[in-house]
Amino acid sequence: MNTQEYIESGILEEYALGVLDEAQRADVERLAAQYPEIRQELDLIQHGLDSYAQAHTQEPPAGMRERVLAGWQAAIHQGATTSATELPIAPVAETVVRPISSAPQEEIAPSGFNWMMAASVALLVLSAAANLILYNRWKESETQLVALQADQTRVASTMQAVEKRLSTRTQELAVLRSEQFKAVELAGTPAAPQAKARVLYNTATKAVYVDVRNLPTLPQGKQYQLWAMDKGKPVDAGMLAAATTAGDSLQLMKNVANAEAFAMTVEPEGGSENPTMETMTVIGRF
Amino acid sequence: MTLFYDKYSSALYGVILRIVKKEEIAEDVLQESLVKIWHSFQSYDASKGRLFTWVLNVSRNLAIDKIRSRQYRVGSRTQPIEESAALRQAATPTFRPEHIGLQEMTTKLAPEQKQIIDLLYFGGFTQSEVAEELNLPLGTVKTRARAAIKVLAKLIR
């Protein structure tokens, strides 16, 4: 065989370009293996094309190295687990460049891009569903929160009222137990023999408390008024509140500088300057 | 594989980008190439040629499959190769002795030779498709292709 002629024929260039069909390619490889000068020429041609390709060398963008290597690693691991028995891919030399007519119009095998697309859509749907669920839960929680807040406010105000009553009672108890207070029993006058009350008088602080045991109910527009008798003169010691009159609790009255007796009269609402003696209900002295 | 990547990625990426013309697709193809090289490494036959040639052809074939698989050509076919994104970026200077600058190579190639080489090598065209595309007889295409490759081979001789 005339190798020089074969080399001149240009088939080696076509081989290097990958435009030969499979039979022709096998032929070239066989001859190259057989004749060193063909091999040498083919190497030279391939080297020339390689250099041409290499002349297009382009530094990949930053970050691509990591992505590509990670993707490669993922792909070979996946391949190792799912198809360990997969046949090795056909030698590259046999990879045929298909003519356009036989090239598939649509991609059959899903590319990485399509997978990413599908994954994105799936993630979007999942995310939307999760959002809906979370939105509903959030709404529910909000309703519950409002209810609980109302409840809490109610409990707090109740608590406050209880607290206030407790402090009142504690104060009353302190007054009752205090040794500084002198108790004056007020007995009913002939006008109201059943009436009974008590005055607690602190001679040091001049504080006066009234503790009603039993007082006749008053007509509309009337109120009990407490008087302190100081050297025979009545001194106004304040009006009794309705709750005090009913015997509900102790009531702090006006301070009284000095007193030898206390009495209560029925006066028009708001009180009078001087007591109406005829309506005196209870009286008591130290 | 990391070493392999560092050694070859720039050259492979350049070629792939030249073929597919879109950076994100070039990245996909480069990754697919690495996987394929990894899996079919045992089929590499050192007696048939250099490793670089083989690796380059794996990547090139994948890239060409890619552009054929998409409706890709419709748009890119009419786009002059010289205006593609790949060429607007300057090739990074490297210090490989075998690396001959693109500029030098293209000045040695006649424009019509370069055009044919680019269509065949980077465009994934068959010779008859090139003939059709350029409205030339098939024989002329073959002659020019061989002449162009002879020029390239001479450059490194």
PDB file of C-alpha atoms in Angstrom, chain A residues 7-11 13-20 29 39 41-61 63-72 75-76 79-80 86 88-101 103-107 111-113 116, chain B residues 1-2 5-6 9-11 13-15 17-18 23 27 30-31 34-36 38-40 42-43 47-50 52-54 56-58 60-61 65-66 68-71 73 86 89 91-92 94 96 98-102 105 109 114 117-118 120-122 124 127 129 142 145-146 149-150 152-153 156-157:
ATOM      1  CA  ILE A   7      -1.967  10.391   3.582  1.00  0.00           C
ATOM      2  CA  GLU A   8      -2.372  12.757   0.642  1.00  0.00           C
ATOM      3  CA  SER A   9      -5.967  11.583   0.116  1.00  0.00           C
ATOM      4  CA  GLY A  10      -7.111  13.750   2.982  1.00  0.00           C
ATOM      5  CA  ILE A  11      -9.011  11.031   4.770  1.00  0.00           C
ATOM      6  CA  GLU A  13      -8.035  15.173   8.096  1.00  0.00           C
ATOM      7  CA  GLU A  14     -11.616  14.037   7.801  1.00  0.00           C
ATOM      8  CA  TYR A  15     -11.032  11.469  10.501  1.00  0.00           C
ATOM      9  CA  ALA A  16      -9.668  14.123  12.833  1.00  0.00           C
ATOM     10  CA  LEU A  17     -12.640  16.359  12.118  1.00  0.00           C
ATOM     11  CA  GLY A  18     -15.005  13.531  12.985  1.00  0.00           C
ATOM     12  CA  VAL A  19     -16.865  13.643   9.687  1.00  0.00           C
ATOM     13  CA  LEU A  20     -16.241  10.036   8.651  1.00  0.00           C
ATOM     14  CA  GLU A  29      -7.666   3.258  12.789  1.00  0.00           C
ATOM     15  CA  ARG A  39      -0.044   7.051  12.689  1.00  0.00           C
ATOM     16  CA  GLU A  41       0.659  11.915  10.255  1.00  0.00           C
ATOM     17  CA  LEU A  42      -2.658  11.372  12.003  1.00  0.00           C
ATOM     18  CA  ASP A  43      -1.141  12.423  15.332  1.00  0.00           C
ATOM     19  CA  LEU A  44       0.187  15.545  13.733  1.00  0.00           C
ATOM     20  CA  ILE A  45      -3.169  16.398  12.244  1.00  0.00           C
ATOM     21  CA  GLN A  46      -4.964  15.776  15.501  1.00  0.00           C
ATOM     22  CA  HIS A  47      -2.383  17.805  17.318  1.00  0.00           C
ATOM     23  CA  GLY A  48      -2.948  20.622  14.874  1.00  0.00           C
ATOM     24  CA  LEU A  49      -6.672  20.577  15.461  1.00  0.00           C
ATOM     25  CA  ASP A  50      -6.127  20.328  19.205  1.00  0.00           C
ATOM     26  CA  SER A  51      -4.012  23.430  19.068  1.00  0.00           C
ATOM     27  CA  TYR A  52      -6.659  25.178  17.087  1.00  0.00           C
ATOM     28  CA  ALA A  53      -9.193  24.178  19.737  1.00  0.00           C
ATOM     29  CA  GLN A  54      -6.834  25.175  22.476  1.00  0.00           C
ATOM     30  CA  ALA A  55      -6.400  28.550  20.896  1.00  0.00           C
ATOM     31  CA  HIS A  56     -10.005  29.117  21.933  1.00  0.00           C
ATOM     32  CA  THR A  57      -9.119  28.478  25.537  1.00  0.00           C
ATOM     33  CA  GLN A  58     -11.291  30.490  27.809  1.00  0.00           C
ATOM     34  CA  GLU A  59     -11.100  30.823  31.552  1.00  0.00           C
ATOM     35  CA  PRO A  60     -14.423  29.571  32.947  1.00  0.00           C
ATOM     36  CA  PRO A  61     -16.348  32.116  35.025  1.00  0.00           C
ATOM     37  CA  GLY A  63     -17.557  29.814  40.848  1.00  0.00           C
ATOM     38  CA  MET A  64     -18.055  27.428  37.968  1.00  0.00           C
ATOM     39  CA  ARG A  65     -15.271  25.146  39.156  1.00  0.00           C
ATOM     40  CA  GLU A  66     -17.106  24.370  42.386  1.00  0.00           C
ATOM     41  CA  ARG A  67     -20.485  23.969  40.705  1.00  0.00           C
ATOM     42  CA  VAL A  68     -19.199  21.723  37.964  1.00  0.00           C
ATOM     43  CA  LEU A  69     -17.133  19.550  40.275  1.00  0.00           C
ATOM     44  CA  ALA A  70     -20.023  19.258  42.725  1.00  0.00           C
ATOM     45  CA  GLY A  71     -22.391  18.362  39.882  1.00  0.00           C
ATOM     46  CA  TRP A  72     -19.923  15.838  38.559  1.00  0.00           C
ATOM     47  CA  ALA A  75     -23.708  12.522  38.982  1.00  0.00           C
ATOM     48  CA  ILE A  76     -21.114   9.805  39.490  1.00  0.00           C
ATOM     49  CA  GLY A  79     -24.688   6.591  38.764  1.00  0.00           C
ATOM     50  CA  ALA A  80     -22.844   4.329  41.184  1.00  0.00           C
ATOM     51  CA  GLU A  86     -24.513   0.166  33.557  1.00  0.00           C
ATOM     52  CA  PRO A  88     -19.507   1.668  29.917  1.00  0.00           C
ATOM     53  CA  ILE A  89     -20.345   4.319  27.418  1.00  0.00           C
ATOM     54  CA  ALA A  90     -19.290   3.432  23.936  1.00  0.00           C
ATOM     55  CA  PRO A  91     -15.818   4.556  22.979  1.00  0.00           C
ATOM     56  CA  VAL A  92     -15.778   8.121  21.933  1.00  0.00           C
ATOM     57  CA  ALA A  93     -14.190   7.286  18.645  1.00  0.00           C
ATOM     58  CA  GLU A  94     -17.433   5.595  17.732  1.00  0.00           C
ATOM     59  CA  THR A  95     -19.633   8.485  18.606  1.00  0.00           C
ATOM     60  CA  VAL A  96     -21.323   9.334  15.383  1.00  0.00           C
ATOM     61  CA  VAL A  97     -22.109  12.866  14.447  1.00  0.00           C
ATOM     62  CA  ARG A  98     -25.637  12.422  13.273  1.00  0.00           C
ATOM     63  CA  PRO A  99     -26.910  14.177  10.216  1.00  0.00           C
ATOM     64  CA  ILE A 100     -29.549  16.780  10.919  1.00  0.00           C
ATOM     65  CA  SER A 101     -32.365  14.750   9.405  1.00  0.00           C
ATOM     66  CA  ALA A 103     -31.402  14.467  14.901  1.00  0.00           C
ATOM     67  CA  PRO A 104     -34.320  14.485  17.303  1.00  0.00           C
ATOM     68  CA  GLN A 105     -36.279  17.698  17.091  1.00  0.00           C
ATOM     69  CA  GLU A 106     -37.188  17.627  20.716  1.00  0.00           C
ATOM     70  CA  GLU A 107     -34.938  16.530  23.454  1.00  0.00           C
ATOM     71  CA  SER A 111     -31.455  17.679  30.404  1.00  0.00           C
ATOM     72  CA  GLY A 112     -30.226  19.132  33.645  1.00  0.00           C
ATOM     73  CA  PHE A 113     -32.136  22.251  32.836  1.00  0.00           C
ATOM     74  CA  MET A 116     -34.160  21.870  37.447  1.00  0.00           C
TER      75      MET A 116
ATOM     76  CA  MET B   1     -10.830  14.872  38.855  1.00  0.00           C
ATOM     77  CA  THR B   2     -10.074  18.198  40.466  1.00  0.00           C
ATOM     78  CA  TYR B   5     -10.481  20.000  35.863  1.00  0.00           C
ATOM     79  CA  ASP B   6      -7.724  22.467  36.607  1.00  0.00           C
ATOM     80  CA  SER B   9     -11.333  23.023  31.970  1.00  0.00           C
ATOM     81  CA  SER B  10     -10.227  26.236  30.300  1.00  0.00           C
ATOM     82  CA  ALA B  11      -9.551  24.581  26.968  1.00  0.00           C
ATOM     83  CA  TYR B  13     -14.821  25.344  28.231  1.00  0.00           C
ATOM     84  CA  GLY B  14     -13.492  27.497  25.414  1.00  0.00           C
ATOM     85  CA  VAL B  15     -14.388  24.899  22.814  1.00  0.00           C
ATOM     86  CA  LEU B  17     -18.668  27.747  24.645  1.00  0.00           C
ATOM     87  CA  ARG B  18     -17.596  28.237  21.058  1.00  0.00           C
ATOM     88  CA  GLU B  23     -22.388  30.271  29.070  1.00  0.00           C
ATOM     89  CA  GLU B  27     -21.307  24.901  31.984  1.00  0.00           C
ATOM     90  CA  LEU B  30     -18.675  20.765  30.631  1.00  0.00           C
ATOM     91  CA  GLN B  31     -20.124  18.958  33.628  1.00  0.00           C
ATOM     92  CA  LEU B  34     -16.579  15.288  33.040  1.00  0.00           C
ATOM     93  CA  VAL B  35     -19.119  12.623  33.955  1.00  0.00           C
ATOM     94  CA  LYS B  36     -18.802  10.963  30.592  1.00  0.00           C
ATOM     95  CA  TRP B  38     -15.103   9.548  34.118  1.00  0.00           C
ATOM     96  CA  HIS B  39     -17.389   6.722  33.101  1.00  0.00           C
ATOM     97  CA  SER B  40     -15.813   5.890  29.778  1.00  0.00           C
ATOM     98  CA  GLN B  42     -11.446   2.698  30.209  1.00  0.00           C
ATOM     99  CA  SER B  43     -12.383   3.085  26.575  1.00  0.00           C
ATOM    100  CA  SER B  47      -2.433   4.094  20.971  1.00  0.00           C
ATOM    101  CA  LYS B  48      -5.165   5.894  19.066  1.00  0.00           C
ATOM    102  CA  GLY B  49      -4.136   9.350  20.105  1.00  0.00           C
ATOM    103  CA  ARG B  50      -3.355  11.787  22.851  1.00  0.00           C
ATOM    104  CA  PHE B  52      -6.200  15.691  25.143  1.00  0.00           C
ATOM    105  CA  THR B  53      -7.555  14.763  21.713  1.00  0.00           C
ATOM    106  CA  TRP B  54      -9.838  12.197  23.234  1.00  0.00           C
ATOM    107  CA  LEU B  56     -11.600  17.260  23.558  1.00  0.00           C
ATOM    108  CA  ASN B  57     -13.642  15.019  21.287  1.00  0.00           C
ATOM    109  CA  VAL B  58     -15.841  13.804  24.137  1.00  0.00           C
ATOM    110  CA  ARG B  60     -17.038  18.500  21.470  1.00  0.00           C
ATOM    111  CA  ASN B  61     -19.412  15.655  20.621  1.00  0.00           C
ATOM    112  CA  ASP B  65     -25.291  16.805  20.420  1.00  0.00           C
ATOM    113  CA  LYS B  66     -26.590  19.580  22.612  1.00  0.00           C
ATOM    114  CA  ARG B  68     -28.529  19.504  17.584  1.00  0.00           C
ATOM    115  CA  SER B  69     -30.947  18.399  20.258  1.00  0.00           C
ATOM    116  CA  ARG B  70     -32.347  21.865  20.671  1.00  0.00           C
ATOM    117  CA  GLN B  71     -33.943  24.062  18.145  1.00  0.00           C
ATOM    118  CA  ARG B  73     -29.541  26.073  15.092  1.00  0.00           C
ATOM    119  CA  ALA B  86     -17.188  33.321  22.742  1.00  0.00           C
ATOM    120  CA  GLN B  89     -13.997  37.674  25.135  1.00  0.00           C
ATOM    121  CA  ALA B  91      -8.665  34.226  25.116  1.00  0.00           C
ATOM    122  CA  THR B  92      -6.794  34.076  28.359  1.00  0.00           C
ATOM    123  CA  THR B  94      -1.560  30.771  28.991  1.00  0.00           C
ATOM    124  CA  ARG B  96       1.593  26.177  27.497  1.00  0.00           C
ATOM    125  CA  GLU B  98       1.813  23.828  22.622  1.00  0.00           C
ATOM    126  CA  HIS B  99      -0.557  26.724  22.794  1.00  0.00           C
ATOM    127  CA  ILE B 100      -0.394  28.767  19.665  1.00  0.00           C
ATOM    128  CA  GLY B 101      -2.376  31.968  19.715  1.00  0.00           C
ATOM    129  CA  LEU B 102      -5.671  32.145  17.906  1.00  0.00           C
ATOM    130  CA  MET B 105      -3.520  30.591  13.627  1.00  0.00           C
ATOM    131  CA  LEU B 109      -5.601  30.212   7.606  1.00  0.00           C
ATOM    132  CA  LYS B 114     -11.240  29.082   8.628  1.00  0.00           C
ATOM    133  CA  ILE B 117     -13.042  24.483   9.817  1.00  0.00           C
ATOM    134  CA  ASP B 118     -15.262  26.430  12.171  1.00  0.00           C
ATOM    135  CA  LEU B 120     -17.097  21.473  10.758  1.00  0.00           C
ATOM    136  CA  TYR B 121     -15.300  21.585  14.054  1.00  0.00           C
ATOM    137  CA  PHE B 122     -17.398  23.986  16.113  1.00  0.00           C
ATOM    138  CA  GLY B 124     -21.191  20.173  14.157  1.00  0.00           C
ATOM    139  CA  GLN B 127     -19.278  18.234   5.030  1.00  0.00           C
ATOM    140  CA  GLU B 129     -24.216  20.366   5.184  1.00  0.00           C
ATOM    141  CA  LYS B 142     -13.437  18.692   1.257  1.00  0.00           C
ATOM    142  CA  ALA B 145     -11.055  21.397   4.904  1.00  0.00           C
ATOM    143  CA  ARG B 146      -8.013  19.244   4.190  1.00  0.00           C
ATOM    144  CA  ILE B 149      -6.016  21.142   8.574  1.00  0.00           C
ATOM    145  CA  LYS B 150      -2.743  20.761   6.774  1.00  0.00           C
ATOM    146  CA  LEU B 152      -2.823  23.777  11.234  1.00  0.00           C
ATOM    147  CA  ALA B 153      -0.710  20.650  11.327  1.00  0.00           C
ATOM    148  CA  ILE B 156       2.921  22.775  15.100  1.00  0.00           C
ATOM    149  CA  ARG B 157       5.322  20.738  13.035  1.00  0.00           C
TER     150      ARG B 157
END
